[in-house]
CSV table of C-alpha atoms in Angstrom, one decimal:
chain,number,residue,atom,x,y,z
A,17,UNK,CA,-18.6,-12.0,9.1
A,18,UNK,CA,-16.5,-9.6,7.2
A,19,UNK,CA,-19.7,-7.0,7.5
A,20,UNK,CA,-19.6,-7.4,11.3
A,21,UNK,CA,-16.0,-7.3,11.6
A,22,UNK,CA,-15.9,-3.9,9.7
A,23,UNK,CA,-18.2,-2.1,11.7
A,24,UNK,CA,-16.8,-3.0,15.0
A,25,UNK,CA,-13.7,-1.9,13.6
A,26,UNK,CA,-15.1,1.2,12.5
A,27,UNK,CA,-14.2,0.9,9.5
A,28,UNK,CA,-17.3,3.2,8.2
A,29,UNK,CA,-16.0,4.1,4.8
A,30,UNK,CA,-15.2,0.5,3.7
A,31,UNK,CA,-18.7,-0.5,4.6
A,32,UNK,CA,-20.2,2.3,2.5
A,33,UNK,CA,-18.1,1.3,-0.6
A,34,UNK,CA,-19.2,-2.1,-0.3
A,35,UNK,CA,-23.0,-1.8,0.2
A,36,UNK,CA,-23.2,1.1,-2.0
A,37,UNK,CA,-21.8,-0.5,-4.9
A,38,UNK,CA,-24.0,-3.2,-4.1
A,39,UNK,CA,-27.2,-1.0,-4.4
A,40,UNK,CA,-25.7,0.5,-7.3
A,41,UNK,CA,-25.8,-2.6,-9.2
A,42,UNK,CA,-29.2,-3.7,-8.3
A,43,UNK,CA,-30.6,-0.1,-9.9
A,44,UNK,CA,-28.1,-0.5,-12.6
A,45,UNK,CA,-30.1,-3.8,-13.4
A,46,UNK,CA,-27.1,-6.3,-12.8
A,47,UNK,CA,-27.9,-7.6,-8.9
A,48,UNK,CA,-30.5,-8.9,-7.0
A,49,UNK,CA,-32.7,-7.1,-4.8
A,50,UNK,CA,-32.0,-10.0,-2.7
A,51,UNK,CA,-28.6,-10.1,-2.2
A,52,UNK,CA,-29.1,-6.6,-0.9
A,53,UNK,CA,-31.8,-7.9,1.6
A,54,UNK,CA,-29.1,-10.7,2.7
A,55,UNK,CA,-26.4,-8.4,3.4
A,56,UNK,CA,-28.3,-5.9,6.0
A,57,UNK,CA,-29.4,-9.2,7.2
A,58,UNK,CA,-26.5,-9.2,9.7
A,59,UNK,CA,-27.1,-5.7,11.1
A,60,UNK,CA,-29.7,-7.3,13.3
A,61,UNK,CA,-27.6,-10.0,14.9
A,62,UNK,CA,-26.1,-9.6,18.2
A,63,UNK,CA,-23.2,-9.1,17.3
A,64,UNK,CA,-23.6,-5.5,15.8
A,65,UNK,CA,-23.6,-3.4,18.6
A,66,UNK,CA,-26.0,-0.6,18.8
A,67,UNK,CA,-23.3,2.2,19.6
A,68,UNK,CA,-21.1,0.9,16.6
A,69,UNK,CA,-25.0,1.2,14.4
A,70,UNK,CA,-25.2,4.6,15.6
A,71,UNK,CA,-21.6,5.8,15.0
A,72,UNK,CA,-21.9,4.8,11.5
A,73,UNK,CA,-24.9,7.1,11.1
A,74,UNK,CA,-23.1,10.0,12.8
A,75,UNK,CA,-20.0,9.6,10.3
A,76,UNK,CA,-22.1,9.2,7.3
A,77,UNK,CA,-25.2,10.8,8.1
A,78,UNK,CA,-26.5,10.8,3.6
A,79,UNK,CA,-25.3,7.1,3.7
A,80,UNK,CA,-28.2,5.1,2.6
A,81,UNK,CA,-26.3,2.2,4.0
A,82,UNK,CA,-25.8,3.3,7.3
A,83,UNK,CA,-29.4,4.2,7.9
A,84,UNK,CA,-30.9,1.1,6.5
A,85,UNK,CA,-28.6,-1.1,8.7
A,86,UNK,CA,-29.8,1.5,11.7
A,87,UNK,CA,-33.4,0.5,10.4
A,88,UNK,CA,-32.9,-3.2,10.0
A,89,UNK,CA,-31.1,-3.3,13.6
A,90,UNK,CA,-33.4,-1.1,15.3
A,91,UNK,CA,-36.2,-3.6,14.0
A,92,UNK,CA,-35.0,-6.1,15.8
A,93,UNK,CA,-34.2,-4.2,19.1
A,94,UNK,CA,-37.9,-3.5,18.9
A,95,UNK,CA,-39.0,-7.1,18.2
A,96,UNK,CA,-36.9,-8.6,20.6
A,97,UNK,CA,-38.5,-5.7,23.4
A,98,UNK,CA,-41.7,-6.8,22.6
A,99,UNK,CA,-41.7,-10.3,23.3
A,100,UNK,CA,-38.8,-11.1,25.4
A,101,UNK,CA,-36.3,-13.9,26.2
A,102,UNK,CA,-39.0,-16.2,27.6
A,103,UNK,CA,-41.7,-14.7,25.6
A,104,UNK,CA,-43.5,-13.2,29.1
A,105,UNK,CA,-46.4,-11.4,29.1
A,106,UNK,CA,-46.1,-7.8,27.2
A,107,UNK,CA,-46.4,-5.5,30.0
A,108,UNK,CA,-46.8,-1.7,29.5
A,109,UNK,CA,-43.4,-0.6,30.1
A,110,UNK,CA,-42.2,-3.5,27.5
A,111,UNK,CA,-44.5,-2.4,24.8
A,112,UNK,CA,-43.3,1.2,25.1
A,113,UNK,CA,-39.6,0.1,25.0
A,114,UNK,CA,-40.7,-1.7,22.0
A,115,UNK,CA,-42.4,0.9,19.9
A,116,UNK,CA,-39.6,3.5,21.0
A,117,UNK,CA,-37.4,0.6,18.8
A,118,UNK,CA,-39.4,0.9,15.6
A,119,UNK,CA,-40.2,4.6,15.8
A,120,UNK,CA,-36.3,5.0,15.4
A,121,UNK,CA,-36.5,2.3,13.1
A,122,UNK,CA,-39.1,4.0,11.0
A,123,UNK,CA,-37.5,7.6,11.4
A,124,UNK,CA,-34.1,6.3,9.8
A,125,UNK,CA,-35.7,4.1,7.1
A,126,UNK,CA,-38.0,7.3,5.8
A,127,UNK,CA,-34.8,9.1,6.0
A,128,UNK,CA,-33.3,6.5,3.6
A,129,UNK,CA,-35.7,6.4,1.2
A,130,UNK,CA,-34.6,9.8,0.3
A,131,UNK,CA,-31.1,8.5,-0.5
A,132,UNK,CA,-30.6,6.3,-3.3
A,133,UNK,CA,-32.8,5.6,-6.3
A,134,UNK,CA,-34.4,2.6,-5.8
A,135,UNK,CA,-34.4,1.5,-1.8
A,136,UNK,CA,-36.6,-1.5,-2.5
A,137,UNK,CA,-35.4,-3.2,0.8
A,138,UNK,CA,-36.5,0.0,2.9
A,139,UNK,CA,-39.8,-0.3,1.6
A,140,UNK,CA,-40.2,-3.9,2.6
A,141,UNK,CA,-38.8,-3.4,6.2
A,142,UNK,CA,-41.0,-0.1,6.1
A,143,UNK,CA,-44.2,-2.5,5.1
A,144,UNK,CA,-43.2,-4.8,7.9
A,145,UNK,CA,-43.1,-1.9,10.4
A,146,UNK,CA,-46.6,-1.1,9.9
A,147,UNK,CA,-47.7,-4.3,11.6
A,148,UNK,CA,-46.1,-2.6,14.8
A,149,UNK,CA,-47.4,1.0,14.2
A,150,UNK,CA,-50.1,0.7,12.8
A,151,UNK,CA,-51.3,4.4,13.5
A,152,UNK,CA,-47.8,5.8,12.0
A,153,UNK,CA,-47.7,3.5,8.7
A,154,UNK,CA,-49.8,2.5,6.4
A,155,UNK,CA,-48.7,-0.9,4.3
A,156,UNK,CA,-50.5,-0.6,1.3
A,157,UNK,CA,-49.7,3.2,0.7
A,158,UNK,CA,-45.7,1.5,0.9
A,159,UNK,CA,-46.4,-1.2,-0.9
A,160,UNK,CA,-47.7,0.9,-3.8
A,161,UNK,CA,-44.7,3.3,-3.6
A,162,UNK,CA,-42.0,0.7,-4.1
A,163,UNK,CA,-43.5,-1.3,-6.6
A,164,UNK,CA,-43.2,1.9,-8.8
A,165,UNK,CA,-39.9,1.8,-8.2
A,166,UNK,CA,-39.6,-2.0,-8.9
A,167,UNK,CA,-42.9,-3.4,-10.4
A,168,UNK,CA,-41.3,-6.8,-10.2
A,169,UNK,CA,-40.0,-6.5,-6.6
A,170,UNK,CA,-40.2,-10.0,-4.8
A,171,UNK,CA,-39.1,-8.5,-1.4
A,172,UNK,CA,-41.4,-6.1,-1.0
A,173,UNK,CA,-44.3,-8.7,-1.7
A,174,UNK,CA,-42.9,-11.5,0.1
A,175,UNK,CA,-43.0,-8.3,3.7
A,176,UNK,CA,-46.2,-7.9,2.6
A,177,UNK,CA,-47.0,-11.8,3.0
A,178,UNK,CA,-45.6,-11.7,6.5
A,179,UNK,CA,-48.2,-8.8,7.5
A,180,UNK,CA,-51.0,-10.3,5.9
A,181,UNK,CA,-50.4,-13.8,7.9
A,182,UNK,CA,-53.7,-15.4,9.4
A,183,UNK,CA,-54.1,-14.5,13.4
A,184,UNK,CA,-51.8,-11.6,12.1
A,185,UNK,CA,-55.2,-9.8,10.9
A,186,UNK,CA,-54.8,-11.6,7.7
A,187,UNK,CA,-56.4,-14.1,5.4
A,188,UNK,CA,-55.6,-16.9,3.2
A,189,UNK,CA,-57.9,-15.1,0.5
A,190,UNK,CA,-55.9,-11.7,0.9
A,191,UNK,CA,-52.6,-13.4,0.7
A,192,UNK,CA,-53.9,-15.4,-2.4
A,193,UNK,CA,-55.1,-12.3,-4.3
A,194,UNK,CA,-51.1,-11.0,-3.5
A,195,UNK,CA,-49.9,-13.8,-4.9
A,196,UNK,CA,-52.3,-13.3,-8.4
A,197,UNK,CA,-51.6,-9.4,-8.6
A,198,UNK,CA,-47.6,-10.8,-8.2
A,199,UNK,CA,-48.5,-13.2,-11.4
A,200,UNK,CA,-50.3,-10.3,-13.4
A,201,UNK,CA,-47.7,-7.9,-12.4
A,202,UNK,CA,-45.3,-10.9,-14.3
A,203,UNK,CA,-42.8,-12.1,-11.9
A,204,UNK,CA,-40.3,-14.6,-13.2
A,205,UNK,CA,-41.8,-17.5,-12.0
A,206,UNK,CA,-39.0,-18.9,-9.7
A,207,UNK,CA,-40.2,-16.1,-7.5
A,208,UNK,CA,-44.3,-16.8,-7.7
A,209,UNK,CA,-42.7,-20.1,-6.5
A,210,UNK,CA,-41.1,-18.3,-3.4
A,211,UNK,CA,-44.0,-16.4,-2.6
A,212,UNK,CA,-46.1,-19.7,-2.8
A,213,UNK,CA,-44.0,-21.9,-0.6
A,214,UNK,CA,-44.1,-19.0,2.0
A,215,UNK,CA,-47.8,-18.5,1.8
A,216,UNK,CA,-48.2,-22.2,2.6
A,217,UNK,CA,-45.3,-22.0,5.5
A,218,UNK,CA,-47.3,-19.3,6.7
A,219,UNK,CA,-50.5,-21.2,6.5
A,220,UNK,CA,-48.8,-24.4,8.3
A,221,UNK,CA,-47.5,-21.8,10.8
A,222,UNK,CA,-51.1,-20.8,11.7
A,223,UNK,CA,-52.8,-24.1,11.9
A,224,UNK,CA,-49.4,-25.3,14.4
A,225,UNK,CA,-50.4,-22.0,16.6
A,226,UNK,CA,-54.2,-23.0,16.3
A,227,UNK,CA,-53.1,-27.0,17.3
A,228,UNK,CA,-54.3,-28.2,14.2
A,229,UNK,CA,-50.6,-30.5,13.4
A,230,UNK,CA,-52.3,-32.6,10.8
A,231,UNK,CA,-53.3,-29.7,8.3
A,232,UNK,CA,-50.4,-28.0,10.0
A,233,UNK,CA,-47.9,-30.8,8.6
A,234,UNK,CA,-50.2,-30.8,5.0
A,235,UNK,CA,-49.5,-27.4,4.3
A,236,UNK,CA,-45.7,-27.2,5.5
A,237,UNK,CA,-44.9,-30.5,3.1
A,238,UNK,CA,-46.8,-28.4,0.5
A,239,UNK,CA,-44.7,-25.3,1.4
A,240,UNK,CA,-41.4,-27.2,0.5
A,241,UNK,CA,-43.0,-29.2,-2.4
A,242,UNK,CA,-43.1,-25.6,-3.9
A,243,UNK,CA,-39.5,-24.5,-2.8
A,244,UNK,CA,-37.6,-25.8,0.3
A,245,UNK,CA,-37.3,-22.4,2.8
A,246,UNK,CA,-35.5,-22.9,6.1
A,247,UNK,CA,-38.3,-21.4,8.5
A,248,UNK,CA,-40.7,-23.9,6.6
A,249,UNK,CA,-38.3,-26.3,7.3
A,250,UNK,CA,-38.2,-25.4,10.9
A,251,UNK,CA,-41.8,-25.4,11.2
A,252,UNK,CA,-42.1,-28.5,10.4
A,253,UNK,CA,-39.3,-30.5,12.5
A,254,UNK,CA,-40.9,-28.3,15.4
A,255,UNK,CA,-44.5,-30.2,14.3
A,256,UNK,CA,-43.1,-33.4,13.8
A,257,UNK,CA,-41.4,-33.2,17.0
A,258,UNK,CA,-44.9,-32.4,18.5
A,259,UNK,CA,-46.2,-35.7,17.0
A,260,UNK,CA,-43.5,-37.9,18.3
A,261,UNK,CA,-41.6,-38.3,15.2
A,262,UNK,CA,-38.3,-37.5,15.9
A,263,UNK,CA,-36.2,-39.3,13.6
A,264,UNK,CA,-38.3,-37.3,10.8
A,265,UNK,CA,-38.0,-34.1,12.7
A,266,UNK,CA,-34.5,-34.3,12.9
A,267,UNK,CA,-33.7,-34.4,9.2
A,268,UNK,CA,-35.8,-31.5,8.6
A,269,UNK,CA,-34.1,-29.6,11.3
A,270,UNK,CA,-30.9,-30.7,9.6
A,271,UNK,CA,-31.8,-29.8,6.1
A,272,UNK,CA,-32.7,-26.0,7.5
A,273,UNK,CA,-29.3,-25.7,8.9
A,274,UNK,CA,-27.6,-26.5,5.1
A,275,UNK,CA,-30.0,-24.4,4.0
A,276,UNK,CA,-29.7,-21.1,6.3
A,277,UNK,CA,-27.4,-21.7,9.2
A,278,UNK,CA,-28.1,-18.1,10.7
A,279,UNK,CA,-32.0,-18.8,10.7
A,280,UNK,CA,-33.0,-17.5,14.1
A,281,UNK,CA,-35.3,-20.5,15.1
A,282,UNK,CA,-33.6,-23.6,14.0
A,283,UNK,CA,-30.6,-24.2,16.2
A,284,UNK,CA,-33.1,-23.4,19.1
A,285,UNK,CA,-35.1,-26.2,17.8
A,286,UNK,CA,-32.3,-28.4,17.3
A,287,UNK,CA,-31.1,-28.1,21.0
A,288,UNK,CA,-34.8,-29.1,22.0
A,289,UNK,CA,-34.8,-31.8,19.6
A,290,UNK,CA,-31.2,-33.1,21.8
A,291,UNK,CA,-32.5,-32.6,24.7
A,292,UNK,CA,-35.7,-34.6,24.9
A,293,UNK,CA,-33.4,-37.1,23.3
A,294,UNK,CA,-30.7,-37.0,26.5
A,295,UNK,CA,-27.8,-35.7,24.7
A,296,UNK,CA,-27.4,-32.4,26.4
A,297,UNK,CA,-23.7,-31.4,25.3
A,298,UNK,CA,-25.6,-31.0,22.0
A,299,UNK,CA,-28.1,-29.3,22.9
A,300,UNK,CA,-26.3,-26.9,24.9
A,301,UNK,CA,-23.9,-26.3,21.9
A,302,UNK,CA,-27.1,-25.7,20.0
A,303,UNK,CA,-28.7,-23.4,22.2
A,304,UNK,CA,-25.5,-21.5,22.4
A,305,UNK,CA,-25.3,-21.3,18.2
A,306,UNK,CA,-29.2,-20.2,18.6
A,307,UNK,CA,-28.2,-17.2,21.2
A,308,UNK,CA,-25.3,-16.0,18.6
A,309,UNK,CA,-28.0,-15.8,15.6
A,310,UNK,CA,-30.0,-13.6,18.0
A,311,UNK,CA,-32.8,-15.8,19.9
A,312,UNK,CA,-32.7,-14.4,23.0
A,313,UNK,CA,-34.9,-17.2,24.5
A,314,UNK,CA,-32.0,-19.4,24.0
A,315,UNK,CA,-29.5,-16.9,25.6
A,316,UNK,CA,-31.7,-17.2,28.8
A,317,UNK,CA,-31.9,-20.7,28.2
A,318,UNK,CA,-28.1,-20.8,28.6
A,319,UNK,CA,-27.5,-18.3,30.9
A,320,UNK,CA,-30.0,-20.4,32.9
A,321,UNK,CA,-27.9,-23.8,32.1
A,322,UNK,CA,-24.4,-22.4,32.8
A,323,UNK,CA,-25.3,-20.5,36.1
A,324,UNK,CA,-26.9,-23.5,38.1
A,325,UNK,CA,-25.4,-26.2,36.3
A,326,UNK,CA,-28.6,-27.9,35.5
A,327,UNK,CA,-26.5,-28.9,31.8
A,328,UNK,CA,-24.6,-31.2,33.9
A,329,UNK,CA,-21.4,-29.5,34.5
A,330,UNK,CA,-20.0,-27.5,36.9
A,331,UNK,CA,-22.4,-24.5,37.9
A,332,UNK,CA,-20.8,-21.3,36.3
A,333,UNK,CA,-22.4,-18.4,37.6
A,334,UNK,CA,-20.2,-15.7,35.9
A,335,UNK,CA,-20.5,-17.1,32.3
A,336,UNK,CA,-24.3,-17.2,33.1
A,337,UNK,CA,-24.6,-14.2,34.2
A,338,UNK,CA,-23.2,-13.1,31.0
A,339,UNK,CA,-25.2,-14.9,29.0
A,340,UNK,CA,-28.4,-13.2,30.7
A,341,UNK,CA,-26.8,-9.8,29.3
């Protein structure tokens, strides 16, 4: 919150001293990658407005803050271009929007690499890019180039999971050898852990896609045998809920929320888990909180609620118009 509030205050100088430092300690040895990965987290919410993203970069243009957060935000544009509030079919004029996203995403996270010391993050969000431009990036090329930086890097492995996700153009096997060069390479092993709960959430995640719920389910309760993640979690309420068990589905929903309230999917899920139950003030409330992490197929959903009343309250078509923006 205080990140957001800052940069729609302008406040361009304070946000520099604070991420700065932040990526000062990490290089100095005394932070987490992580941490850093958590705090550009927010610069792909809603919330952070693109013109606020862009006047940062203006004031500070050798600010390797201000073009990862222009990187990480941009990202996002592009993602969300690509497949839409109700997830429609990509048309040509919405895959062009899209790679016009990550093309600026990509030209301001090269540009940051030449900024600080160590921009491990960069790299990961660089290795995710290359699922999206394929003909521009090349993954293993990045993923080589930041783990000289960081040999022990968990972020920029864990990207490289996402990209190498079955029906993604990966394998099971290729994600498996990641996960042994990650053990030889020696990380600590509460992070081989991490890596291993999110190549079975990943796995689960394929089989769910493929309609396979039973090895779907095995390999999600395996995911969070390993290390309880929210998306896993999310994964598999959604599953459950697919299977008719609801009370189950629910606490896993519930237990995502504790675990990362700004997870994109699981107040989404949550609302859809109220309203096949009846109770739609909840799930309106939930859809609503869903929209504000940045799922813009609940911000339709709402817009679509609120303007023709369908949520059981007066129709609203102002505040639903809104929404749809």
């Amino acid at each position: 919150d205080m990140l957001l509030r800052q940069l729609q205050s302008r406040n361009f100088a304070w946000l520099d001293n604070k991420l700065h430092e932040l990526q000062h300690q990490y290089e100095a040895g005394r932070d987490r990658e992580s941490d850093i990965s958590d705090q550009f987290f927010v610069f792909g919410l809603p919330q952070a407005r693109t013109q606020d993203i862009e006047a940062w970069v203006e004031a500070s243009p050798a600010s390797y803050a201000a073009h990862l957060a222009a990187g990480r935000h941009y990202y996002v544009l592009g993602w969300n271009a690509r497949y839409g509030a109700t997830h429609a079919k990509k048309t040509p004029a919405r895959v062009r929007d899209a790679r016009r996203y990550y093309e600026t995403s990509f030209d301001h996270l090269t540009k940051s690499l030449e900024l600080t010391a160590r921009p491990v993050v960069s790299y990961a969000y660089l290795v995710k890019l290359s699922w999206y431009l394929p003909d521009k990036i090349s993954a293993p090329k990045y993923v080589e180039q930041g783990l000289a930086l960081d040999p022990r890097s968990y972020t920029i492995r864990q990207a490289r999971l996402e990209t190498l996700r079955p029906g993604w153009g990966g394998s099971l096997d290729a994600m498996d050898k990641l996960l042994a060069q990650a053990a030889a390479a020696g990380l600590p092993s509460h992070k081989l852990r991490r890596l291993e709960a999110v190549r079975h959430a990943y796995a689960g995640m394929n089989d769910e896609n493929q309609g396979r719920l039973d090895t779907a389910l095995e390999q999600l309760d395996r995911s969070i045998g390993v290390e309880e993640l929210a998306f896993a979690l999310v994964s598999r309420g959604r599953v459950l809920m697919k299977r008719g068990e609801m009370r189950a589905a629910k606490e896993s929903l519930d237990r995502a929320v504790a675990l990362d309230p700004l997870d994109i999917y699981v107040h989404n899920n949550l609302a859809t888990w109220y309203w096949r139950k009846g109770d739609k003030h909840h799930a309106i409330e939930a859809f609503m909180q869903s929209a504000r992490n940045g799922n813009d197929w609940s911000a339709n959903r709402v817009g679509y609620l609120v303007f023709s009343g369908a949520g059981g309250f007066k129709p609203n078509p102002r505040e639903g118009f809104d929404w749809w923006l």
